[in-house]
mmCIF file of C-alpha atoms and ligand atoms in Angstrom:
data_model
loop_
_atom_site.group_PDB
_atom_site.id
_atom_site.type_symbol
_atom_site.label_atom_id
_atom_site.label_comp_id
_atom_site.label_asym_id
_atom_site.label_seq_id
_atom_site.Cartn_x
_atom_site.Cartn_y
_atom_site.Cartn_z
ATOM 1 C CA MET D 1 0.000 0.000 0.000
ATOM 2 C CA THR D 2 1.408 3.410 -1.015
ATOM 3 C CA GLU D 3 2.217 5.859 1.834
ATOM 4 C CA SER D 4 -0.152 8.734 1.176
ATOM 5 C CA SER D 5 -3.022 10.743 2.576
ATOM 6 C CA PHE D 6 -5.085 10.159 -0.590
ATOM 7 C CA SER D 7 -8.049 7.788 -0.391
ATOM 8 C CA ALA D 8 -10.584 6.510 -2.887
ATOM 9 C CA VAL D 9 -14.088 7.964 -2.527
ATOM 10 C CA PRO D 10 -17.128 5.675 -2.863
ATOM 11 C CA VAL D 11 -19.409 6.471 -5.808
ATOM 12 C CA SER D 12 -21.756 3.467 -5.726
ATOM 13 C CA PRO D 13 -21.687 -0.033 -4.182
ATOM 14 C CA ASN D 14 -18.966 -1.270 -6.550
ATOM 15 C CA VAL D 15 -17.329 1.878 -7.898
ATOM 16 C CA TRP D 16 -14.794 4.278 -6.362
ATOM 17 C CA TRP D 17 -13.574 7.688 -7.481
ATOM 18 C CA VAL D 18 -9.784 7.578 -7.814
ATOM 19 C CA GLY D 19 -9.131 10.813 -9.701
ATOM 20 C CA ALA D 20 -7.514 14.128 -8.831
ATOM 21 C CA ARG D 21 -8.566 17.740 -8.377
ATOM 22 C CA ASP D 22 -6.371 20.337 -10.093
ATOM 23 C CA TRP D 23 -7.272 23.325 -7.937
ATOM 24 C CA ASN D 24 -4.858 25.813 -9.448
ATOM 25 C CA VAL D 25 -4.821 25.096 -13.176
ATOM 26 C CA ARG D 26 -5.734 28.326 -14.953
ATOM 27 C CA ASN D 27 -4.851 27.468 -18.534
ATOM 28 C CA PHE D 28 -6.258 24.381 -20.213
ATOM 29 C CA HIS D 29 -4.839 24.530 -23.723
ATOM 30 C CA GLY D 30 -5.767 28.179 -24.002
ATOM 31 C CA TYR D 31 -9.010 27.982 -22.019
ATOM 32 C CA GLU D 32 -8.914 30.051 -18.825
ATOM 33 C CA THR D 33 -10.078 27.696 -16.083
ATOM 34 C CA ASN D 34 -10.848 30.207 -13.342
ATOM 35 C CA ARG D 35 -12.152 27.563 -10.950
ATOM 36 C CA GLY D 36 -9.561 24.863 -11.668
ATOM 37 C CA SER D 37 -10.530 21.431 -12.940
ATOM 38 C CA SER D 38 -10.598 17.779 -12.011
ATOM 39 C CA TYR D 39 -9.551 14.606 -13.775
ATOM 40 C CA ASN D 40 -12.002 11.947 -12.719
ATOM 41 C CA ALA D 41 -11.001 8.298 -12.856
ATOM 42 C CA PHE D 42 -12.815 5.300 -11.472
ATOM 43 C CA LEU D 43 -12.132 1.911 -9.936
ATOM 44 C CA VAL D 44 -14.726 -0.828 -10.451
ATOM 45 C CA ILE D 45 -14.551 -3.690 -7.989
ATOM 46 C CA ASP D 46 -16.000 -6.734 -9.728
ATOM 47 C CA GLU D 47 -14.595 -10.169 -10.509
ATOM 48 C CA LYS D 48 -12.488 -8.349 -13.071
ATOM 49 C CA VAL D 49 -11.159 -5.291 -11.253
ATOM 50 C CA THR D 50 -11.302 -2.428 -13.742
ATOM 51 C CA VAL D 51 -9.935 1.103 -13.864
ATOM 52 C CA ILE D 52 -11.764 3.580 -16.074
ATOM 53 C CA ASP D 53 -9.645 6.429 -17.410
ATOM 54 C CA ALA D 54 -6.513 7.911 -15.874
ATOM 55 C CA VAL D 55 -5.381 11.429 -14.975
ATOM 56 C CA LYS D 56 -2.868 14.012 -16.159
ATOM 57 C CA ALA D 57 0.624 12.643 -15.731
ATOM 58 C CA PRO D 58 1.677 14.856 -12.773
ATOM 59 C CA PHE D 59 -1.329 13.588 -10.777
ATOM 60 C CA MET D 60 -0.583 9.893 -11.254
ATOM 61 C CA PRO D 61 1.001 9.346 -7.818
ATOM 62 C CA GLU D 62 -2.265 10.651 -6.334
ATOM 63 C CA MET D 63 -4.371 8.321 -8.476
ATOM 64 C CA LEU D 64 -2.215 5.303 -7.691
ATOM 65 C CA ALA D 65 -2.458 6.103 -3.983
ATOM 66 C CA ARG D 66 -6.252 6.343 -4.197
ATOM 67 C CA ILE D 67 -6.436 2.937 -5.943
ATOM 68 C CA SER D 68 -4.042 1.464 -3.398
ATOM 69 C CA SER D 69 -6.297 2.616 -0.566
ATOM 70 C CA VAL D 70 -8.830 0.018 -1.795
ATOM 71 C CA ILE D 71 -6.853 -2.806 -3.417
ATOM 72 C CA ASP D 72 -3.357 -3.735 -4.418
ATOM 73 C CA LEU D 73 -2.505 -2.372 -7.872
ATOM 74 C CA ALA D 74 -1.549 -5.876 -8.993
ATOM 75 C CA GLU D 75 -5.218 -6.855 -8.661
ATOM 76 C CA VAL D 76 -6.264 -4.567 -11.525
ATOM 77 C CA ASP D 77 -7.355 -6.795 -14.423
ATOM 78 C CA TYR D 78 -8.688 -4.321 -16.971
ATOM 79 C CA ILE D 79 -8.206 -0.681 -17.879
ATOM 80 C CA ILE D 80 -10.692 1.185 -20.066
ATOM 81 C CA SER D 81 -9.462 4.358 -21.768
ATOM 82 C CA ASN D 82 -12.519 6.297 -22.910
ATOM 83 C CA HIS D 83 -10.490 9.203 -24.264
ATOM 84 C CA ALA D 84 -6.850 9.538 -25.259
ATOM 85 C CA GLU D 85 -6.331 13.263 -24.687
ATOM 86 C CA PRO D 86 -3.411 13.622 -22.255
ATOM 87 C CA ASP D 87 -5.538 15.042 -19.441
ATOM 88 C CA HIS D 88 -6.962 11.510 -19.183
ATOM 89 C CA SER D 89 -4.193 9.396 -20.617
ATOM 90 C CA GLY D 90 -1.023 11.180 -19.476
ATOM 91 C CA GLY D 91 -0.734 8.855 -16.497
ATOM 92 C CA LEU D 92 -1.828 5.741 -18.400
ATOM 93 C CA PRO D 93 1.665 4.373 -19.158
ATOM 94 C CA GLU D 94 2.525 4.644 -15.452
ATOM 95 C CA LEU D 95 -0.745 2.934 -14.499
ATOM 96 C CA ILE D 96 -0.124 0.110 -16.960
ATOM 97 C CA ALA D 97 3.430 -0.308 -15.682
ATOM 98 C CA ALA D 98 2.241 -0.375 -12.079
ATOM 99 C CA ALA D 99 -0.756 -2.675 -12.546
ATOM 100 C CA SER D 100 0.244 -4.941 -15.471
ATOM 101 C CA PRO D 101 -3.404 -5.406 -16.461
ATOM 102 C CA GLU D 102 -4.612 -8.362 -18.478
ATOM 103 C CA LYS D 103 -6.270 -6.064 -21.016
ATOM 104 C CA VAL D 104 -6.564 -2.391 -21.911
ATOM 105 C CA PHE D 105 -9.643 -1.340 -23.898
ATOM 106 C CA ALA D 106 -10.081 1.748 -26.079
ATOM 107 C CA SER D 107 -11.826 2.655 -29.324
ATOM 108 C CA ALA D 108 -9.914 1.750 -32.495
ATOM 109 C CA ALA D 109 -8.974 5.422 -32.908
ATOM 110 C CA GLY D 110 -8.028 5.522 -29.221
ATOM 111 C CA ALA D 111 -5.705 2.527 -29.630
ATOM 112 C CA LYS D 112 -3.936 4.326 -32.484
ATOM 113 C CA THR D 113 -3.715 7.585 -30.547
ATOM 114 C CA LEU D 114 -2.313 5.899 -27.430
ATOM 115 C CA ALA D 115 0.234 4.108 -29.609
ATOM 116 C CA ALA D 116 1.260 7.406 -31.195
ATOM 117 C CA TYR D 117 1.516 9.279 -27.900
ATOM 118 C CA TYR D 118 3.063 6.667 -25.653
ATOM 119 C CA GLY D 119 4.074 3.703 -27.825
ATOM 120 C CA LEU D 120 1.407 1.594 -26.111
ATOM 121 C CA ALA D 121 0.744 -1.641 -27.997
ATOM 122 C CA GLY D 122 -1.732 -4.496 -27.610
ATOM 123 C CA ILE D 123 -4.749 -2.358 -26.765
ATOM 124 C CA THR D 124 -8.047 -4.155 -27.413
ATOM 125 C CA PRO D 125 -10.274 -2.034 -29.681
ATOM 126 C CA VAL D 126 -13.991 -1.792 -28.879
ATOM 127 C CA LYS D 127 -16.891 -0.071 -30.603
ATOM 128 C CA THR D 128 -20.577 0.733 -30.209
ATOM 129 C CA GLY D 129 -22.434 -2.473 -29.379
ATOM 130 C CA ASP D 130 -19.421 -4.215 -27.850
ATOM 131 C CA SER D 131 -19.451 -5.156 -24.188
ATOM 132 C CA VAL D 132 -17.076 -6.741 -21.698
ATOM 133 C CA SER D 133 -18.194 -8.867 -18.782
ATOM 134 C CA LEU D 134 -16.559 -7.946 -15.499
ATOM 135 C CA GLY D 135 -18.199 -10.927 -13.758
ATOM 136 C CA LYS D 136 -21.278 -9.698 -11.931
ATOM 137 C CA GLY D 137 -21.677 -6.640 -14.156
ATOM 138 C CA THR D 138 -21.020 -5.732 -17.761
ATOM 139 C CA VAL D 139 -19.485 -2.662 -19.364
ATOM 140 C CA SER D 140 -20.887 -1.675 -22.751
ATOM 141 C CA PHE D 141 -19.367 0.913 -25.070
ATOM 142 C CA VAL D 142 -20.752 3.708 -27.254
ATOM 143 C CA ASP D 143 -18.591 5.633 -29.736
ATOM 144 C CA THR D 144 -18.834 9.404 -29.276
ATOM 145 C CA LYS D 145 -16.476 10.345 -32.084
ATOM 146 C CA MET D 146 -15.338 14.004 -31.971
ATOM 147 C CA LEU D 147 -16.804 14.566 -28.499
ATOM 148 C CA HIS D 148 -14.254 15.761 -28.076
ATOM 149 C CA TRP D 149 -11.606 13.869 -30.059
ATOM 150 C CA PRO D 150 -11.871 11.270 -32.834
ATOM 151 C CA ASP D 151 -11.189 8.496 -30.323
ATOM 152 C CA SER D 152 -13.822 9.446 -27.749
ATOM 153 C CA MET D 153 -16.251 6.858 -26.400
ATOM 154 C CA VAL D 154 -18.369 6.387 -23.278
ATOM 155 C CA SER D 155 -18.781 3.273 -21.112
ATOM 156 C CA PHE D 156 -21.820 2.054 -19.180
ATOM 157 C CA TYR D 157 -21.515 -0.275 -16.173
ATOM 158 C CA ASP D 158 -24.884 -1.967 -15.756
ATOM 159 C CA ARG D 159 -24.373 -3.319 -12.236
ATOM 160 C CA ASP D 160 -24.364 0.206 -10.740
ATOM 161 C CA ASN D 161 -26.088 1.961 -13.668
ATOM 162 C CA ILE D 162 -23.218 4.412 -14.230
ATOM 163 C CA LEU D 163 -22.442 6.153 -17.490
ATOM 164 C CA PHE D 164 -18.737 7.033 -17.598
ATOM 165 C CA SER D 165 -19.098 9.854 -20.075
ATOM 166 C CA GLN D 166 -15.489 11.189 -20.360
ATOM 167 C CA ASP D 167 -15.566 14.817 -21.586
ATOM 168 C CA ALA D 168 -19.345 14.772 -22.229
ATOM 169 C CA PHE D 169 -21.467 16.241 -19.416
ATOM 170 C CA GLY D 170 -18.299 17.597 -17.825
ATOM 171 C CA MET D 171 -17.051 21.038 -16.851
ATOM 172 C CA HIS D 172 -13.789 22.501 -15.643
ATOM 173 C CA LEU D 173 -14.432 22.866 -11.935
ATOM 174 C CA ALA D 174 -12.401 21.784 -8.922
ATOM 175 C CA ALA D 175 -14.762 21.341 -5.979
ATOM 176 C CA SER D 176 -14.523 19.296 -2.836
ATOM 177 C CA PRO D 177 -18.104 17.965 -3.137
ATOM 178 C CA MET D 178 -18.055 15.033 -5.531
ATOM 179 C CA TRP D 179 -21.768 15.278 -6.367
ATOM 180 C CA ALA D 180 -23.376 18.027 -8.411
ATOM 181 C CA ASP D 181 -26.330 18.162 -6.020
ATOM 182 C CA GLU D 182 -23.924 19.345 -3.319
ATOM 183 C CA CYS D 183 -22.564 22.210 -5.471
ATOM 184 C CA ASP D 184 -23.914 25.721 -6.122
ATOM 185 C CA PRO D 185 -26.254 25.303 -9.132
ATOM 186 C CA ALA D 186 -25.379 28.755 -10.508
ATOM 187 C CA ILE D 187 -21.693 27.812 -10.634
ATOM 188 C CA LEU D 188 -22.517 24.506 -12.317
ATOM 189 C CA ASP D 189 -24.594 26.268 -14.945
ATOM 190 C CA CYS D 190 -21.883 28.869 -15.574
ATOM 191 C CA GLU D 191 -18.996 26.403 -15.812
ATOM 192 C CA ALA D 192 -20.923 23.835 -17.880
ATOM 193 C CA ARG D 193 -21.852 26.496 -20.425
ATOM 194 C CA LYS D 194 -18.283 27.782 -20.557
ATOM 195 C CA TYR D 195 -17.019 24.234 -21.073
ATOM 196 C CA ILE D 196 -19.507 23.460 -23.846
ATOM 197 C CA ALA D 197 -18.710 26.760 -25.595
ATOM 198 C CA ASN D 198 -14.957 26.234 -25.480
ATOM 199 C CA ILE D 199 -14.614 22.470 -25.827
ATOM 200 C CA LEU D 200 -17.661 21.103 -27.622
ATOM 201 C CA ASN D 201 -19.208 23.965 -29.610
ATOM 202 C CA LEU D 202 -17.388 22.927 -32.782
ATOM 203 C CA GLN D 203 -19.242 19.608 -32.602
ATOM 204 C CA ALA D 204 -22.592 20.945 -31.403
ATOM 205 C CA ASP D 205 -24.516 18.973 -34.037
ATOM 206 C CA ARG D 206 -22.876 15.713 -32.978
ATOM 207 C CA LEU D 207 -23.590 16.576 -29.377
ATOM 208 C CA ILE D 208 -27.292 17.047 -30.130
ATOM 209 C CA SER D 209 -27.304 13.737 -32.049
ATOM 210 C CA LEU D 210 -25.807 12.006 -29.005
ATOM 211 C CA LEU D 211 -28.385 13.595 -26.704
ATOM 212 C CA ASP D 212 -31.144 12.459 -29.062
ATOM 213 C CA ALA D 213 -29.708 8.938 -29.203
ATOM 214 C CA ILE D 214 -29.303 8.372 -25.450
ATOM 215 C CA PRO D 215 -32.910 7.289 -24.735
ATOM 216 C CA GLY D 216 -32.736 4.725 -27.549
ATOM 217 C CA LEU D 217 -29.587 3.102 -26.224
ATOM 218 C CA GLY D 218 -31.621 1.164 -23.669
ATOM 219 C CA LEU D 219 -29.270 2.076 -20.836
ATOM 220 C CA ASP D 220 -30.818 2.542 -17.409
ATOM 221 C CA ILE D 221 -28.528 5.460 -16.477
ATOM 222 C CA ARG D 222 -28.808 6.533 -12.837
ATOM 223 C CA ILE D 223 -25.394 8.171 -12.436
ATOM 224 C CA ILE D 224 -23.496 10.260 -14.979
ATOM 225 C CA ALA D 225 -19.799 10.295 -14.185
ATOM 226 C CA PRO D 226 -17.860 12.649 -16.479
ATOM 227 C CA ASP D 227 -14.078 12.983 -16.470
ATOM 228 C CA HIS D 228 -14.207 16.660 -15.411
ATOM 229 C CA GLY D 229 -16.204 18.286 -12.633
ATOM 230 C CA PRO D 230 -18.872 16.850 -10.347
ATOM 231 C CA LEU D 231 -20.823 13.616 -10.823
ATOM 232 C CA TRP D 232 -24.595 13.550 -11.271
ATOM 233 C CA ARG D 233 -26.833 11.185 -9.273
ATOM 234 C CA ARG D 234 -30.005 13.320 -9.062
ATOM 235 C CA ASP D 235 -31.929 15.274 -11.664
ATOM 236 C CA LEU D 236 -29.837 13.997 -14.573
ATOM 237 C CA ASP D 237 -32.127 15.959 -16.871
ATOM 238 C CA ARG D 238 -30.588 19.137 -15.470
ATOM 239 C CA ILE D 239 -27.124 18.566 -16.927
ATOM 240 C CA ILE D 240 -28.597 17.002 -20.063
ATOM 241 C CA GLY D 241 -30.827 20.081 -20.403
ATOM 242 C CA ILE D 242 -27.902 22.491 -19.989
ATOM 243 C CA TYR D 243 -25.993 20.597 -22.673
ATOM 244 C CA ARG D 244 -28.978 20.537 -25.027
ATOM 245 C CA SER D 245 -29.735 24.209 -24.566
ATOM 246 C CA ALA D 246 -26.107 25.290 -25.036
ATOM 247 C CA ALA D 247 -25.574 23.084 -28.091
ATOM 248 C CA GLY D 248 -28.792 24.390 -29.698
ATOM 249 C CA GLN D 249 -27.457 27.984 -29.885
ATOM 250 C CA LYS D 250 -30.944 29.385 -30.426
ATOM 251 C CA PRO D 251 -31.079 33.163 -31.081
ATOM 252 C CA CYS D 252 -31.657 35.143 -27.892
ATOM 253 C CA LYS D 253 -31.997 38.817 -26.944
ATOM 254 C CA ARG D 254 -28.487 39.124 -25.673
ATOM 255 C CA ALA D 255 -25.523 40.853 -27.325
ATOM 256 C CA LEU D 256 -21.779 40.755 -26.909
ATOM 257 C CA VAL D 257 -19.772 43.881 -27.703
ATOM 258 C CA ALA D 258 -16.093 42.872 -27.703
ATOM 259 C CA TYR D 259 -13.369 45.341 -28.520
ATOM 260 C CA SER D 260 -9.688 46.173 -28.450
ATOM 261 C CA THR D 261 -8.551 49.740 -28.204
ATOM 262 C CA MET D 262 -5.287 51.694 -28.512
ATOM 263 C CA TRP D 263 -6.259 55.298 -27.662
ATOM 264 C CA HIS D 264 -9.897 54.756 -26.598
ATOM 265 C CA ALA D 265 -11.533 55.574 -29.960
ATOM 266 C CA THR D 266 -12.864 52.038 -30.501
ATOM 267 C CA GLU D 267 -13.784 51.889 -26.821
ATOM 268 C CA LYS D 268 -16.020 54.956 -27.241
ATOM 269 C CA LEU D 269 -17.691 53.347 -30.262
ATOM 270 C CA ALA D 270 -18.283 50.157 -28.277
ATOM 271 C CA ALA D 271 -19.963 52.120 -25.493
ATOM 272 C CA ALA D 272 -22.204 53.987 -27.951
ATOM 273 C CA LEU D 273 -23.185 50.739 -29.670
ATOM 274 C CA ALA D 274 -24.030 49.174 -26.315
ATOM 275 C CA GLU D 275 -26.190 52.190 -25.395
ATOM 276 C CA GLY D 276 -28.233 51.711 -28.542
ATOM 277 C CA LEU D 277 -28.613 47.983 -27.958
ATOM 278 C CA ILE D 278 -29.635 48.441 -24.329
ATOM 279 C CA GLY D 279 -32.113 51.086 -25.399
ATOM 280 C CA SER D 280 -33.786 48.564 -27.683
ATOM 281 C CA GLY D 281 -34.259 46.082 -24.853
ATOM 282 C CA ILE D 282 -31.247 43.864 -25.461
ATOM 283 C CA GLU D 283 -29.144 42.508 -22.595
ATOM 284 C CA VAL D 284 -25.547 43.515 -23.319
ATOM 285 C CA LYS D 285 -22.133 42.352 -22.198
ATOM 286 C CA ILE D 286 -19.100 44.506 -23.060
ATOM 287 C CA CYS D 287 -15.713 42.789 -23.110
ATOM 288 C CA ASP D 288 -12.434 44.660 -23.441
ATOM 289 C CA LEU D 289 -10.036 42.056 -24.820
ATOM 290 C CA GLU D 290 -7.306 43.529 -22.656
ATOM 291 C CA VAL D 291 -8.945 41.965 -19.607
ATOM 292 C CA ASN D 292 -11.111 39.189 -21.101
ATOM 293 C CA ASP D 293 -9.317 36.177 -22.478
ATOM 294 C CA ARG D 294 -10.460 34.320 -25.575
ATOM 295 C CA SER D 295 -12.363 31.641 -23.646
ATOM 296 C CA ALA D 296 -14.330 34.249 -21.683
ATOM 297 C CA VAL D 297 -15.225 35.924 -24.980
ATOM 298 C CA MET D 298 -16.238 32.590 -26.558
ATOM 299 C CA THR D 299 -18.484 31.868 -23.586
ATOM 300 C CA GLU D 300 -20.268 35.159 -24.231
ATOM 301 C CA VAL D 301 -20.414 34.493 -27.988
ATOM 302 C CA ALA D 302 -22.186 31.202 -27.316
ATOM 303 C CA ARG D 303 -24.744 32.923 -25.058
ATOM 304 C CA SER D 304 -25.448 35.823 -27.418
ATOM 305 C CA GLY D 305 -27.650 36.252 -30.446
ATOM 306 C CA LEU D 306 -25.607 39.229 -31.651
ATOM 307 C CA ILE D 307 -21.823 39.460 -31.675
ATOM 308 C CA ALA D 308 -20.165 42.823 -32.355
ATOM 309 C CA PHE D 309 -16.393 43.047 -32.629
ATOM 310 C CA GLY D 310 -14.454 46.284 -32.850
ATOM 311 C CA ALA D 311 -10.749 47.041 -33.130
ATOM 312 C CA PRO D 312 -8.307 49.618 -34.401
ATOM 313 C CA THR D 313 -6.196 49.047 -37.460
ATOM 314 C CA MET D 314 -2.531 48.611 -36.624
ATOM 315 C CA ASN D 315 0.126 48.263 -39.326
ATOM 316 C CA ASN D 316 -2.603 47.587 -41.916
ATOM 317 C CA GLN D 317 -4.049 44.747 -39.823
ATOM 318 C CA MET D 318 -6.751 44.432 -37.224
ATOM 319 C CA PHE D 319 -5.338 44.795 -33.722
ATOM 320 C CA PRO D 320 -3.499 41.516 -32.940
ATOM 321 C CA ARG D 321 -5.498 40.644 -29.820
ATOM 322 C CA MET D 322 -8.691 40.804 -31.896
ATOM 323 C CA ALA D 323 -7.135 38.525 -34.536
ATOM 324 C CA ASP D 324 -6.332 35.977 -31.826
ATOM 325 C CA VAL D 325 -9.857 36.006 -30.440
ATOM 326 C CA LEU D 326 -11.577 35.840 -33.842
ATOM 327 C CA CYS D 327 -9.346 32.944 -34.915
ATOM 328 C CA TYR D 328 -10.350 31.062 -31.766
ATOM 329 C CA VAL D 329 -14.066 31.904 -32.000
ATOM 330 C CA LYS D 330 -14.256 31.001 -35.700
ATOM 331 C CA GLY D 331 -12.674 27.627 -34.977
ATOM 332 C CA LEU D 332 -15.461 26.814 -32.542
ATOM 333 C CA ARG D 333 -18.098 27.543 -35.228
ATOM 334 C CA PRO D 334 -20.753 29.603 -33.477
ATOM 335 C CA LYS D 335 -24.153 29.396 -35.165
ATOM 336 C CA ASN D 336 -27.234 31.575 -35.655
ATOM 337 C CA LYS D 337 -25.520 34.912 -34.985
ATOM 338 C CA ILE D 338 -26.067 38.457 -36.153
ATOM 339 C CA GLY D 339 -22.632 40.037 -36.545
ATOM 340 C CA PHE D 340 -21.331 43.581 -36.661
ATOM 341 C CA ALA D 341 -17.811 44.940 -37.249
ATOM 342 C CA PHE D 342 -16.532 48.362 -36.233
ATOM 343 C CA GLY D 343 -13.301 50.132 -35.441
ATOM 344 C CA SER D 344 -11.005 53.098 -35.787
ATOM 345 C CA TYR D 345 -7.890 53.902 -37.752
ATOM 346 C CA GLY D 346 -5.314 56.564 -38.412
ATOM 347 C CA TRP D 347 -3.449 55.677 -41.593
ATOM 348 C CA SER D 348 -5.637 53.093 -43.277
ATOM 349 C CA GLY D 349 -8.786 51.156 -42.405
ATOM 350 C CA GLU D 350 -8.237 47.486 -43.053
ATOM 351 C CA GLY D 351 -9.084 46.319 -39.529
ATOM 352 C CA GLY D 352 -12.860 46.669 -39.665
ATOM 353 C CA LYS D 353 -13.062 44.977 -43.050
ATOM 354 C CA GLN D 354 -10.948 42.099 -41.779
ATOM 355 C CA ILE D 355 -13.258 41.667 -38.802
ATOM 356 C CA ALA D 356 -16.274 41.668 -41.127
ATOM 357 C CA ALA D 357 -14.596 38.985 -43.243
ATOM 358 C CA GLU D 358 -14.119 36.808 -40.162
ATOM 359 C CA LEU D 359 -17.764 37.269 -39.196
ATOM 360 C CA GLU D 360 -18.781 36.282 -42.695
ATOM 361 C CA ALA D 361 -16.603 33.173 -42.444
ATOM 362 C CA MET D 362 -18.536 32.295 -39.282
ATOM 363 C CA GLY D 363 -21.795 32.545 -41.208
ATOM 364 C CA ALA D 364 -22.972 35.547 -39.192
ATOM 365 C CA GLU D 365 -25.572 37.713 -40.917
ATOM 366 C CA GLN D 366 -24.388 41.364 -41.000
ATOM 367 C CA PRO D 367 -27.375 43.647 -41.595
ATOM 368 C CA GLU D 368 -25.293 46.794 -40.968
ATOM 369 C CA PRO D 369 -22.104 47.627 -42.897
ATOM 370 C CA VAL D 370 -18.739 48.027 -41.157
ATOM 371 C CA PHE D 371 -18.553 51.286 -39.200
ATOM 372 C CA GLN D 372 -15.130 52.889 -38.792
ATOM 373 C CA VAL D 373 -13.872 56.330 -37.784
ATOM 374 C CA LYS D 374 -10.577 58.088 -38.409
ATOM 375 C CA TYR D 375 -8.618 58.853 -35.212
ATOM 376 C CA MET D 376 -11.393 59.722 -32.737
ATOM 377 C CA PRO D 377 -15.199 59.512 -33.075
ATOM 378 C CA SER D 378 -17.047 62.825 -33.213
ATOM 379 C CA ARG D 379 -20.293 63.379 -31.342
ATOM 380 C CA ASP D 380 -22.067 62.690 -34.625
ATOM 381 C CA ASP D 381 -20.170 59.403 -35.035
ATOM 382 C CA LEU D 382 -21.225 58.305 -31.551
ATOM 383 C CA LEU D 383 -24.858 59.143 -32.258
ATOM 384 C CA LYS D 384 -24.651 57.167 -35.516
ATOM 385 C CA MET D 385 -23.176 54.249 -33.616
ATOM 386 C CA LYS D 386 -25.925 54.411 -31.015
ATOM 387 C CA ASP D 387 -28.482 54.378 -33.802
ATOM 388 C CA ILE D 388 -26.821 51.328 -35.330
ATOM 389 C CA GLY D 389 -27.147 49.693 -31.912
ATOM 390 C CA ARG D 390 -30.881 50.418 -31.926
ATOM 391 C CA LYS D 391 -31.285 48.974 -35.431
ATOM 392 C CA LEU D 392 -29.281 45.872 -34.601
ATOM 393 C CA GLY D 393 -31.265 45.445 -31.403
ATOM 394 C CA ALA D 394 -34.503 45.575 -33.380
ATOM 395 C CA ALA D 395 -33.165 43.057 -35.900
ATOM 396 C CA LEU D 396 -32.166 40.708 -33.081
ATOM 397 C CA ALA D 397 -35.503 41.080 -31.310
ATOM 398 C CA ALA D 398 -37.286 40.221 -34.578
ATOM 399 C CA ARG D 399 -35.195 37.057 -34.880
ATOM 400 C CA CYS D 400 -36.144 35.965 -31.403
ATOM 401 C CA GLU D 401 -39.920 36.269 -31.903
HETATM 402 FE FE1 FEO M 501 -10.761 16.172 -21.032
HETATM 403 FE FE2 FEO M 501 -10.808 16.034 -24.469
HETATM 404 O O1 FEO M 501 -10.110 15.876 -22.750
#
């Protein structure tokens, strides 16, 4: 038994949580994780002792200690890797070395990915419809390709009715309560929506297809155990509903005004635009990119029916921070948006047009042309901008009827 203060936490009669909380992670491949994260992993005690998923490599001593608080590592028979991204597989080679399992299961794409990352060979591929008997209970598998990597799958353990859903139904949140029903619901809603916007939005259609398919899978799911954030044992429809609503991206009377500014000209335009929008009954969020990172902006994009981006032109280009954010947002493919581009310039005015081109590439409808001013907006410019805000607000309200 490993000398450690870490213990496994019971999830159900035959399943233990053996993961790790990453309280202080603030950057998850470019996503600002203000409340940390967790890497959930599970130990199933059946005739075939099975570990489901691993943790980020630096947390592997913690995971091994948690397993060792229940059984000797040598007793592990099977490992199931639902997802090969390194936040769940980084510690897998160490786990395999420590436990010498009889078999490791992953999707076919997962087996290839684990081989490429770690040189792991001999992984048993599984697919939708396959199942593995653990003795008293059975684990069945469902491919969830691209949610959030090509290899992704989920596993269902019928003895305790648990869906191990890997990234799906997760959120980046480190919290000492293991169960969602012990957490602040407002924080769960906020972090789940941020997670969906920044991790799964690109595959929103696949996510909706999965949500539609779940009832037909014939699985009596009573616990949803994702690989990030709290586990769900009550009101499963709540997390499913949050996922469905976020993935649907229906137009709503909410607008994001995001801007960069050099000498406050674009900032003044942003404020005037917001005044017009608010005046037409639209809820507005203003984000200065100097203090809002790209994932915070994407979270607001996902929640908004109208997205307005403004920046100065610098060296014939849109301001670099705006280019970063638009590149990120476009990659996550927001849908059903009204867009608007604005900005300021001194020598030339390419920035606003470049922003408009990015909005067009996102498929955003732009009912108002780009609005730009030279150097500093006049009072007349600000009134024009406010009027554009009113018109855009009316257009958005009409969409939401
Ligand atoms: Fe939590 Fe796609 O990894």
